[in-house]
Each structure stands twice: as C-alpha cells, then as structure tokens.
Amino acid sequence: MDAASTFAADSRRPITVRLATPRGFCAGVDRAIQIVERAIERFGAPVYVRHEIVHNRHVVERLKALGAVFVKELDECPDDRPVVFSAHGVPKSVPAAARSRQMLFLDATCPLVSKVHVEAERHHAAGRHIILIGHAGHPEVVGTMGQLPAEAISLIETVGDAETFARPGDAPLAYVTQTTLSVDDTAEVLAVLKRRFPELPDPHKEDICYATTNRQEAVKRLADGSDLVLVVGSPNSSNSVRLVEVALRAGARDARLVDDASHVDWSWFDGVRTVGVTAGASAPEPLIEALIEALRARFDATVVEDDGERETVAFKLPRALTA
C-alpha cells in the first residue's frame, strides 16, 4: 500500500483540536478595518490606503473588492480622494504632506502604537536618547522612528545589538518597543540593556500591546501538550510569525504559519494526536472556522476551546466617520 492509500485509510482517526482564546482580531485591527469600510460607505470608492491597512492578505483583498486602493506612498494618491493611514502608524512627515495638499486623511494608527509615539516624544522632550527595540523595515518601526529627528533614536533588533550599542554622547537613555514583539525575546534584549545601562527607566506602561501578550500566553498554553500548533496569519504579519516562534520555544513538537486552510500540508499530521489552533491579531475568524472544518473533513476531530483572557477592549472611530 502506498503512502497516499495509507493516509486515506487512516484519515478518520481521532484527533483533538485545541482552539486558543484569545485569537484573531484585536481592537486596533478591528478599528482600522472599520475605518476603511466606513470611509468607502461615506465617501464612495475609491478610497486610498497608504500601505496594507493590516498585514493580512485576505483582509486586503476583501477591502480592494469594496473599493480600497492600496499604495506604498502618499504621492501615489490624488488630492481629491480620501486616504487612510495604516494601523501600523506613519512618520510625522506623512500627515504633514497630506495637510499641505489639503487632502482628507483618516488616521487608522492603532491607539496603542500612538501611545508609543507619545512616549518617545516625551522622552525626547526630556533630553533622553531613545532606544527602539523592534524589527528594521517594519512599518510600525518606520512610523515610530519617523516621529523624531534621526539622531534622537537608535534601533536595536537583537541581543547582539544590545551588547554592542554605544551611547551617543552623554545623553540619558530611555527605550520604547514595537508593539508586536515576542515578550520573551524583548525581555532578553532588555536584560542586556539594563545590565549595561542600569539607569535605564522602565517604560511608563508596557509597550508590547495587550493583544500580543494575550495571544502569546495563549499559544504557550497550546504548546504544552500539542504535537502541532497551526497559526493562521500572513507571512508579513509580525505578531503571527512571533506566535510560531513562541509555540516552538514553549515546547510544541512542531508549529506552522498558514495563510488559510489551503496552505496546510497534511503530512504535518503524521503521528499528531493533538493540534493547537490560533491566529494572529490581523487574521479574521472565518479563516479559523474554515481551518476547523478542513480538520473535521479529514479527521474525527474533537474541538476544545482553551480557557484564556476574554478581551473587551474597543477603540473609537475618528470623528470624521461618526459625526
């Protein structure tokens, strides 16, 4: 009997599916998507969006179908159509340019990212040099660094960077972080910085957002006892990629990122009795539901929802869309 026949004969074997709580959309993502949807309803199509509103291919394609046009830079947008800035935030120069062109713009920056911007500006006003812990080139990092003069902020990505960072001059130091980082990785970087620069103050509030923290804690629980963890999310989603890393570090035998159910390689399930399922903060719930149905189609699946943090956070929409 060949491998395909063996799998077919065994395809209805029992399997336990553990579903993470919380998972999927966070309040910032939900708000950003609503801003694009409401803008199209109020102003008609097209509505321009600078960068992907959130990092999920399915969300972007659905909004394109409604009339959103995604561009890389503001100069690709006409003056007479609304433009939305993505949830990741933008450098100060972007809204300044929009104002100079008298454009109608809507800022979908997550309020928790905006909080980091405010914190960085507060440190700068106090004369501190700011260390930003994050990933180079990520839109959120570009946006945060763009709040300040280039010489006022230094990016640190790794423990190695923290070991070799040289204080510019004699300025006191402060730090902020990208909101979607691995909590554990960030703690390792901070441990090095605190050892080298004991005077570093703690952040006013934790920069890694509640949704990132909650989803990472949930995936740690999944990893304990799961042979395989599937994370629904797009490859360019920082928080989704981190969930895979966290699952592996927490003890999962295997962990994979899948854009949707069609990206599952069913050979991953050889010997798997328990699979954990979660989703990044930019992945819509229907993708998770479709993955569960795909599992049920191939296995005698028992779905158990893990107990976790129940999120009730909601963010207000801009006045231009509610007045």
Coordinates of C-alpha atoms in Angstrom, one line a residue:
M1 CA 0.0 0.0 0.0
D2 CA 1.5 3.4 -1.0
A3 CA 1.7 6.4 1.3
A4 CA -1.4 8.1 -0.1
S5 CA -3.5 5.0 0.4
T6 CA -2.3 4.6 3.9
F7 CA -3.2 8.2 4.7
A8 CA -6.7 7.8 3.1
A9 CA -7.4 4.7 5.2
D10 CA -6.3 6.5 8.3
S11 CA -7.9 9.8 7.6
R12 CA -10.8 9.5 10.0
R13 CA -8.6 8.7 13.0
P14 CA -9.4 10.6 16.2
I15 CA -7.7 13.9 16.8
T16 CA -8.1 16.6 19.4
V17 CA -8.2 20.2 18.2
R18 CA -7.4 22.8 20.9
L19 CA -8.6 26.3 20.0
A20 CA -6.8 29.2 21.6
T21 CA -8.5 32.0 23.5
P22 CA -7.9 34.8 22.6
R23 CA -7.1 34.6 18.9
G24 CA -7.6 36.6 15.8
F25 CA -8.7 40.2 15.5
C26 CA -7.6 42.7 18.2
A27 CA -9.3 46.0 18.8
G28 CA -6.8 48.0 16.8
V29 CA -7.1 45.8 13.8
D30 CA -10.9 45.8 14.0
R31 CA -10.9 49.7 14.2
A32 CA -8.6 50.0 11.3
I33 CA -10.7 47.8 9.0
Q34 CA -13.9 49.6 10.1
I35 CA -12.2 53.0 9.2
V36 CA -11.7 51.8 5.6
E37 CA -15.1 50.3 5.3
R38 CA -16.9 53.4 6.7
A39 CA -14.8 55.7 4.5
I40 CA -15.9 53.8 1.4
E41 CA -19.5 54.0 2.6
R42 CA -19.4 57.7 3.4
F43 CA -17.2 59.0 0.5
G44 CA -17.6 56.3 -2.1
A45 CA -14.9 54.5 -4.0
P46 CA -12.1 54.7 -4.4
V47 CA -10.6 55.3 -1.0
Y48 CA -6.8 55.2 -0.9
V49 CA -4.9 53.4 1.8
R50 CA -1.2 54.0 2.4
H51 CA 0.4 50.6 2.9
E52 CA -1.6 47.5 3.8
I53 CA -4.2 48.5 6.4
V54 CA -3.3 45.4 8.4
H55 CA -0.9 42.6 7.5
N56 CA -3.4 40.0 6.2
R57 CA -3.8 39.1 2.5
H58 CA -7.5 38.1 2.9
V59 CA -8.4 41.4 4.6
V60 CA -6.6 43.4 2.0
E61 CA -8.2 41.5 -0.9
R62 CA -11.7 41.9 0.6
L63 CA -11.2 45.7 1.0
K64 CA -9.9 46.0 -2.5
A65 CA -13.1 44.4 -3.7
L66 CA -15.1 47.1 -1.8
G67 CA -13.2 49.9 -3.4
A68 CA -10.0 50.4 -1.5
V69 CA -6.8 51.2 -3.4
F70 CA -3.6 50.3 -1.6
V71 CA -0.5 52.3 -2.3
K72 CA 3.0 52.5 -1.0
E73 CA 3.4 56.3 -0.7
L74 CA 1.2 59.3 -0.4
D75 CA 2.4 60.7 -3.7
E76 CA 0.5 57.9 -5.5
C77 CA -2.8 59.3 -4.1
P78 CA -4.8 62.1 -5.9
D79 CA -5.6 65.2 -3.9
D80 CA -9.3 64.8 -4.2
R81 CA -9.9 61.4 -2.7
P82 CA -9.7 60.3 1.0
V83 CA -6.6 58.5 2.1
V84 CA -6.3 56.2 5.2
F85 CA -3.1 55.6 7.1
S86 CA -2.5 52.0 8.1
A87 CA -2.8 50.6 11.7
H88 CA 1.0 50.5 12.0
G89 CA 1.4 54.2 12.1
V90 CA 3.3 56.7 9.9
P91 CA 6.1 59.1 10.2
K92 CA 5.1 62.7 11.0
S93 CA 6.1 63.8 7.5
V94 CA 3.2 61.8 6.0
P95 CA 0.2 63.7 7.6
A96 CA 2.2 66.9 7.2
A97 CA 2.4 66.3 3.5
A98 CA -1.3 65.4 3.4
R99 CA -2.2 68.7 5.1
S100 CA 0.0 70.7 2.7
R101 CA -2.0 69.2 -0.2
Q102 CA -5.3 69.8 1.7
M103 CA -6.2 66.1 1.5
L104 CA -8.9 64.4 3.5
F105 CA -7.0 61.8 5.5
L106 CA -8.0 59.4 8.2
D107 CA -5.5 58.0 10.6
A108 CA -6.1 54.3 11.4
T109 CA -3.0 54.0 13.6
C110 CA -3.7 51.7 16.5
P111 CA -4.1 53.8 19.7
L112 CA -1.5 51.6 21.4
V113 CA 1.0 52.4 18.7
S114 CA 0.1 56.1 19.1
K115 CA 0.9 55.7 22.8
V116 CA 4.4 54.6 21.9
H117 CA 4.8 57.6 19.7
V118 CA 3.7 59.9 22.5
E119 CA 6.1 58.1 24.9
A120 CA 9.0 58.5 22.5
E121 CA 8.2 62.3 22.1
R122 CA 8.0 62.7 25.9
H123 CA 11.5 61.1 26.3
H124 CA 12.9 63.3 23.6
A125 CA 11.5 66.4 25.1
A126 CA 13.2 65.4 28.4
G127 CA 16.5 65.3 26.6
R128 CA 16.9 61.5 26.5
H129 CA 18.2 59.4 23.6
I130 CA 15.7 56.8 22.8
I131 CA 16.4 53.1 22.1
L132 CA 13.7 51.5 20.0
I133 CA 13.5 47.7 20.2
G134 CA 12.0 46.4 17.0
H135 CA 12.5 45.0 13.5
A136 CA 14.1 47.1 10.9
G137 CA 11.8 48.0 8.0
H138 CA 8.6 47.0 9.7
P139 CA 6.0 49.8 9.1
E140 CA 5.5 50.3 12.8
V141 CA 9.2 50.8 13.4
V142 CA 9.4 53.2 10.4
G143 CA 6.5 55.2 11.8
T144 CA 7.9 55.3 15.3
M145 CA 11.3 56.4 14.2
G146 CA 9.7 59.0 12.0
Q147 CA 8.3 60.8 15.0
L148 CA 11.7 62.2 15.9
P149 CA 14.9 63.5 14.3
A150 CA 17.0 60.6 13.1
E151 CA 19.8 61.3 15.6
A152 CA 17.4 61.1 18.5
I153 CA 16.6 57.4 18.2
S154 CA 18.5 54.2 17.8
L155 CA 17.1 50.8 16.6
I156 CA 18.1 47.6 18.4
E157 CA 16.8 44.3 17.0
T158 CA 18.8 41.6 18.8
V159 CA 20.7 40.7 22.0
G160 CA 23.8 41.2 19.9
D161 CA 22.8 44.7 19.0
A162 CA 22.1 45.4 22.7
E163 CA 25.6 44.2 23.6
T164 CA 27.3 46.5 21.0
F165 CA 25.1 49.5 21.3
A166 CA 27.2 52.7 22.1
R167 CA 25.5 55.6 23.9
P168 CA 25.7 58.6 21.6
G169 CA 27.4 61.3 23.7
D170 CA 26.4 61.6 27.3
A171 CA 22.6 61.8 26.9
P172 CA 20.5 59.9 29.4
L173 CA 18.7 56.9 27.8
A174 CA 15.2 55.6 27.5
Y175 CA 13.5 52.9 25.5
V176 CA 10.3 52.0 23.7
T177 CA 9.4 48.9 21.8
Q178 CA 7.5 47.7 18.8
T179 CA 4.1 46.6 20.0
T180 CA 4.1 43.2 18.2
L181 CA 7.3 41.7 19.5
S182 CA 7.9 38.4 21.3
V183 CA 7.5 39.2 25.0
D184 CA 10.3 36.7 25.9
D185 CA 12.8 37.9 23.2
T186 CA 12.2 41.5 24.2
A187 CA 12.9 40.6 27.9
E188 CA 16.3 39.1 26.8
V189 CA 17.2 42.3 25.0
L190 CA 16.1 44.5 27.9
A191 CA 18.1 42.4 30.3
V192 CA 21.3 43.1 28.4
L193 CA 20.5 46.8 28.1
K194 CA 19.7 47.1 31.8
R195 CA 22.9 45.3 32.7
R196 CA 24.9 47.7 30.6
F197 CA 22.9 50.8 31.4
P198 CA 21.4 50.4 34.9
E199 CA 19.9 53.8 34.8
L200 CA 17.5 52.9 32.0
P201 CA 14.0 53.7 33.3
D202 CA 11.1 51.3 33.0
P203 CA 8.6 52.3 30.3
H204 CA 5.7 54.4 31.7
K205 CA 3.5 51.5 30.6
E206 CA 4.2 48.2 28.8
D207 CA 4.7 48.9 25.1
I208 CA 4.1 45.4 23.8
C209 CA 0.3 45.5 23.4
Y210 CA -2.2 43.6 25.4
A211 CA -3.4 41.6 22.4
T212 CA 0.2 40.5 21.5
T213 CA 0.8 39.5 25.1
N214 CA -2.5 37.7 25.5
R215 CA -2.1 35.7 22.2
Q216 CA 1.5 34.7 23.1
E217 CA 0.3 33.5 26.6
A218 CA -2.5 31.5 24.9
V219 CA -0.1 29.9 22.4
K220 CA 2.2 28.9 25.3
R221 CA -0.7 27.0 26.8
L222 CA -1.5 25.4 23.5
A223 CA 2.1 24.3 23.0
D224 CA 2.0 22.4 26.3
G225 CA 0.6 19.1 25.2
S226 CA 0.1 19.8 21.5
D227 CA 2.0 17.8 18.9
L228 CA 1.5 20.5 16.3
V229 CA 0.4 24.2 16.5
L230 CA -1.1 25.9 13.5
V231 CA -1.1 29.7 13.5
V232 CA -3.4 31.4 10.9
G233 CA -1.8 34.5 9.6
S234 CA 0.0 36.1 6.7
P235 CA 3.8 35.8 6.4
N236 CA 4.3 39.6 6.7
S237 CA 2.4 39.7 10.0
S238 CA 4.9 40.2 12.7
N239 CA 2.6 39.1 15.6
S240 CA 1.7 36.0 13.7
V241 CA 5.3 35.0 13.0
R242 CA 6.1 35.6 16.7
L243 CA 3.3 33.1 17.7
V244 CA 5.0 30.3 15.7
E245 CA 8.3 31.1 17.5
V246 CA 6.7 31.3 20.9
A247 CA 4.9 27.9 20.3
L248 CA 8.2 26.2 19.4
R249 CA 10.0 27.7 22.3
A250 CA 7.2 26.7 24.7
G251 CA 7.6 23.0 23.7
A252 CA 5.4 22.3 20.7
R253 CA 6.9 19.5 18.6
D254 CA 6.1 21.5 15.5
A255 CA 4.4 24.8 14.7
R256 CA 3.5 26.3 11.3
L257 CA 2.2 29.5 9.9
V258 CA -0.6 29.1 7.4
D259 CA -2.3 31.9 5.4
D260 CA -5.5 29.7 5.3
A261 CA -6.6 26.1 5.3
S262 CA -5.4 25.6 1.7
H263 CA -1.8 26.1 2.8
V264 CA -1.9 23.2 5.2
D265 CA 0.4 20.3 4.3
W266 CA -1.4 17.3 5.7
S267 CA 1.8 15.3 6.0
W268 CA 2.5 17.5 9.0
F269 CA -0.2 15.5 10.8
D270 CA 1.7 12.2 10.7
G271 CA 1.7 11.0 14.3
V272 CA -0.3 14.0 15.5
R273 CA -2.9 13.3 18.2
T274 CA -3.4 16.9 19.4
V275 CA -3.2 20.0 17.3
G276 CA -3.4 23.6 18.6
V277 CA -5.0 26.3 16.5
T278 CA -4.7 30.0 16.9
A279 CA -4.5 33.1 14.8
G280 CA -2.6 36.4 14.7
A281 CA -4.2 39.6 15.6
S282 CA -4.8 40.5 11.9
A283 CA -6.4 37.2 10.9
P284 CA -10.3 37.1 10.5
E285 CA -12.3 34.5 12.4
P286 CA -13.8 32.9 9.2
L287 CA -10.3 31.7 8.3
I288 CA -10.1 29.9 11.6
E289 CA -13.5 28.4 11.1
A290 CA -12.5 27.2 7.6
L291 CA -9.4 25.5 9.1
I292 CA -11.5 23.8 11.7
E293 CA -13.9 22.5 9.0
A294 CA -10.9 21.2 7.0
L295 CA -9.7 19.3 10.0
R296 CA -13.1 17.8 10.6
A297 CA -13.3 16.7 7.0
R298 CA -10.1 14.7 7.4
F299 CA -10.2 13.5 11.0
D300 CA -12.7 12.5 13.7
A301 CA -12.0 15.9 15.3
T302 CA -13.0 16.9 18.8
V303 CA -12.7 20.6 19.2
V304 CA -11.9 22.0 22.7
E305 CA -11.7 25.7 23.3
D306 CA -8.9 26.6 25.7
D307 CA -9.7 28.9 28.6
G308 CA -7.9 32.3 28.3
E309 CA -8.2 36.0 28.6
R310 CA -11.5 37.4 27.4
E311 CA -10.8 40.7 25.6
T312 CA -13.3 43.6 25.9
V313 CA -11.2 46.5 24.6
A314 CA -12.8 48.7 21.9
F315 CA -11.4 51.8 20.3
K316 CA -13.4 54.7 19.0
L317 CA -13.5 55.6 15.3
P318 CA -12.4 59.1 14.0
R319 CA -15.0 61.8 14.3
A320 CA -15.0 62.3 10.6
L321 CA -16.7 58.9 10.3
T322 CA -19.1 59.2 13.2
A323 CA -20.3 62.8 13.1

